[in-house]
Short mmCIF file of C-alpha atoms and ligand atoms in Angstrom, two decimals:
data_model
loop_
_atom_site.label_atom_id
_atom_site.label_comp_id
_atom_site.label_asym_id
_atom_site.label_seq_id
_atom_site.Cartn_x
_atom_site.Cartn_y
_atom_site.Cartn_z
CA MET Q 1 82.03 83.31 120.63
CA LYS Q 2 84.57 81.10 118.87
CA PRO Q 3 88.12 81.31 120.27
CA ASP Q 4 89.65 82.25 116.90
CA ILE Q 5 87.30 85.22 116.64
CA ASN Q 6 88.29 86.22 120.16
CA SER Q 7 91.97 86.32 119.31
CA ARG Q 8 91.34 88.13 116.02
CA ILE Q 9 89.43 90.80 117.94
CA ASP Q 10 92.30 91.04 120.42
CA ASN Q 11 94.83 91.45 117.61
CA LEU Q 12 92.75 94.05 115.79
CA LEU Q 13 92.22 96.15 118.90
CA ARG Q 14 95.87 95.87 119.88
CA SER Q 15 97.11 96.79 116.40
CA ALA Q 16 94.86 99.88 116.40
CA ASN Q 17 95.90 100.81 119.94
CA LEU Q 18 92.31 100.67 121.18
CA ARG Q 19 91.11 99.63 124.60
CA ARG Q 20 89.17 96.41 125.01
CA THR Q 21 85.71 97.50 126.07
CA ALA Q 22 82.61 95.31 126.04
CA PRO Q 23 80.88 97.31 123.26
CA SER Q 24 83.97 97.44 121.04
CA ILE Q 25 84.52 93.70 121.37
CA ALA Q 26 80.85 92.99 120.63
CA ILE Q 27 80.70 95.31 117.61
CA LEU Q 28 83.95 93.98 116.15
CA SER Q 29 82.70 90.45 116.53
CA VAL Q 30 79.49 91.31 114.64
CA LEU Q 31 81.48 92.90 111.80
CA LEU Q 32 83.95 90.02 111.66
CA GLN Q 33 81.21 87.42 111.48
CA ALA Q 34 79.03 89.32 109.03
CA ASP Q 35 81.84 89.65 106.49
CA LYS Q 36 79.79 92.22 104.59
CA PRO Q 37 78.90 95.87 105.14
CA LEU Q 38 76.30 96.56 107.83
CA THR Q 39 74.42 99.68 108.81
CA GLN Q 40 74.44 100.85 112.40
CA ASP Q 41 70.90 99.49 112.81
CA GLN Q 42 71.89 96.09 111.42
CA ILE Q 43 74.82 96.02 113.81
CA ALA Q 44 72.46 96.82 116.69
CA VAL Q 45 70.12 93.97 115.72
CA ASN Q 46 73.06 91.58 115.66
CA LEU Q 47 74.15 92.72 119.11
CA ALA Q 48 70.89 91.51 120.64
CA PRO Q 49 70.07 90.83 123.43
CA ALA Q 50 72.76 93.02 125.01
CA ILE Q 51 72.39 96.06 122.76
CA PRO Q 52 74.43 99.08 123.86
CA ASN Q 53 72.63 102.37 123.25
CA LYS Q 54 72.83 104.05 119.83
CA VAL Q 55 75.27 106.69 120.97
CA THR Q 56 77.69 104.04 122.21
CA ILE Q 57 77.51 102.12 118.94
CA TYR Q 58 78.00 105.35 117.01
CA ARG Q 59 81.02 106.37 119.09
CA VAL Q 60 82.64 102.94 118.84
CA LEU Q 61 82.19 102.95 115.04
CA GLU Q 62 83.64 106.44 114.76
CA ARG Q 63 86.61 105.38 116.89
CA PHE Q 64 87.11 102.30 114.69
CA CYS Q 65 86.96 104.44 111.54
CA LYS Q 66 89.49 106.91 112.90
CA ALA Q 67 91.83 104.07 113.80
CA GLY Q 68 91.45 102.61 110.31
CA LEU Q 69 89.96 99.36 111.62
CA VAL Q 70 86.59 99.92 110.02
CA HIS Q 71 85.54 102.13 107.17
CA LYS Q 72 82.40 103.43 105.56
CA ALA Q 73 81.99 101.21 102.51
CA PHE Q 74 79.15 103.16 100.94
CA MET Q 75 75.90 104.96 101.60
CA HIS Q 76 72.66 103.34 100.50
CA LYS Q 77 69.11 104.46 101.26
CA ARG Q 78 70.54 107.19 103.49
CA ALA Q 79 72.36 104.69 105.67
CA VAL Q 80 76.11 104.39 105.97
CA HIS Q 81 77.33 100.82 105.62
CA PHE Q 82 80.32 99.95 107.76
CA GLU Q 83 82.76 97.14 107.18
CA LEU Q 84 86.08 95.93 108.45
CA ALA Q 85 88.86 97.59 106.51
CA ASN Q 86 90.83 94.36 106.19
CA HIS Q 87 89.95 93.64 102.57
CA CYS Q 88 90.58 97.10 101.15
CA SER Q 89 93.23 99.74 100.96
CA THR Q 90 92.75 103.22 102.36
CA VAL Q 91 92.25 104.59 98.87
CA GLN Q 92 90.27 101.87 97.23
CA CYS Q 93 87.51 99.70 98.56
CA HIS Q 94 86.46 96.60 96.66
CA PRO Q 95 83.18 96.78 94.73
CA HIS Q 96 79.94 95.78 96.43
CA PHE Q 97 76.90 94.10 94.98
CA THR Q 98 73.37 94.68 96.22
CA CYS Q 99 70.64 92.28 95.15
CA LYS Q 100 67.46 94.16 94.27
CA LYS Q 101 65.33 91.15 95.20
CA CYS Q 102 66.64 89.84 98.54
CA GLY Q 103 68.34 93.09 99.49
CA VAL Q 104 71.57 91.40 100.54
CA THR Q 105 74.80 93.26 99.89
CA GLN Q 106 77.95 91.26 99.31
CA CYS Q 107 81.60 92.21 99.13
CA LEU Q 108 83.12 91.47 95.74
CA ILE Q 109 86.59 90.74 97.02
CA GLY Q 110 89.19 90.02 94.40
CA LEU Q 111 87.37 92.16 91.88
CA SER Q 112 88.62 95.63 91.37
CA SER Q 113 87.89 98.57 89.17
CA PRO Q 114 90.90 100.82 88.84
CA ILE Q 115 90.71 104.47 89.79
CA VAL Q 116 89.38 106.34 86.76
CA LYS Q 117 91.93 107.58 84.34
CA GLY Q 118 91.58 110.81 82.42
CA LEU Q 119 90.34 112.87 85.32
CA LYS Q 120 90.95 116.60 84.90
CA LYS Q 121 94.04 117.97 86.59
CA GLY Q 122 93.55 119.25 90.11
CA PHE Q 123 91.29 116.57 91.52
CA VAL Q 124 92.58 114.65 94.51
CA ILE Q 125 90.92 111.27 94.91
CA HIS Q 126 90.61 109.97 98.44
CA ARG Q 127 88.50 106.95 97.79
CA GLN Q 128 86.56 105.28 95.04
CA GLN Q 129 83.35 103.43 95.81
CA VAL Q 130 81.68 101.08 93.40
CA ARG Q 131 78.34 99.49 94.12
CA LEU Q 132 76.63 97.26 91.62
CA GLU Q 133 72.95 96.42 91.68
CA GLY Q 134 71.09 93.50 90.15
CA LEU Q 135 70.23 89.94 91.07
CA CYS Q 136 72.44 87.68 93.16
CA PRO Q 137 73.04 84.17 91.73
CA GLU Q 138 70.39 82.60 94.01
CA CYS Q 139 67.67 85.10 93.06
CA ALA Q 140 68.62 84.97 89.38
CA LEU Q 141 68.27 81.15 89.45
CA ARG Q 142 64.85 81.41 91.05
CA GLY Q 143 63.83 83.39 87.99
CA ALA Q 144 63.15 86.74 89.56
ZN1 ZN K 201 85.96 98.34 102.00
ZN1 ZN K 202 69.25 88.01 95.96
ZN1 ZN K 203 83.04 95.05 101.41
#
């Protein structure tokens, strides 16, 4: 583990008032290094060889979400995708792009689509999620 990642994990856990446990450090490091949304299963694969059991991963992710450290970016193919909440506000996440060919999902940071205007009175928006699908630049070049 690179030292800068170590200190970023320390800072994140401290700012969220969370205890430093081996699973939380490992899961945060996976999310920090991935820099894109991951499902719980993908997180588990990245934790190899020392994979904590599913319940532990689930509980750590829930704790992170409650603390605002991590959030559920979107749901795709019945799987919640988690990401660090450092690139989005509580109300609005950045858009995501999923390539239909290679299956990779990327964060489109710096792009934003404003909360819809013209919504009927009475609705309270908590979060807006935008996920685009198509071909990533690499797959498009390869002439998919
Ligand atoms: Zn987000
Ligand atoms: Zn692709
Ligand atoms: Zn993202």
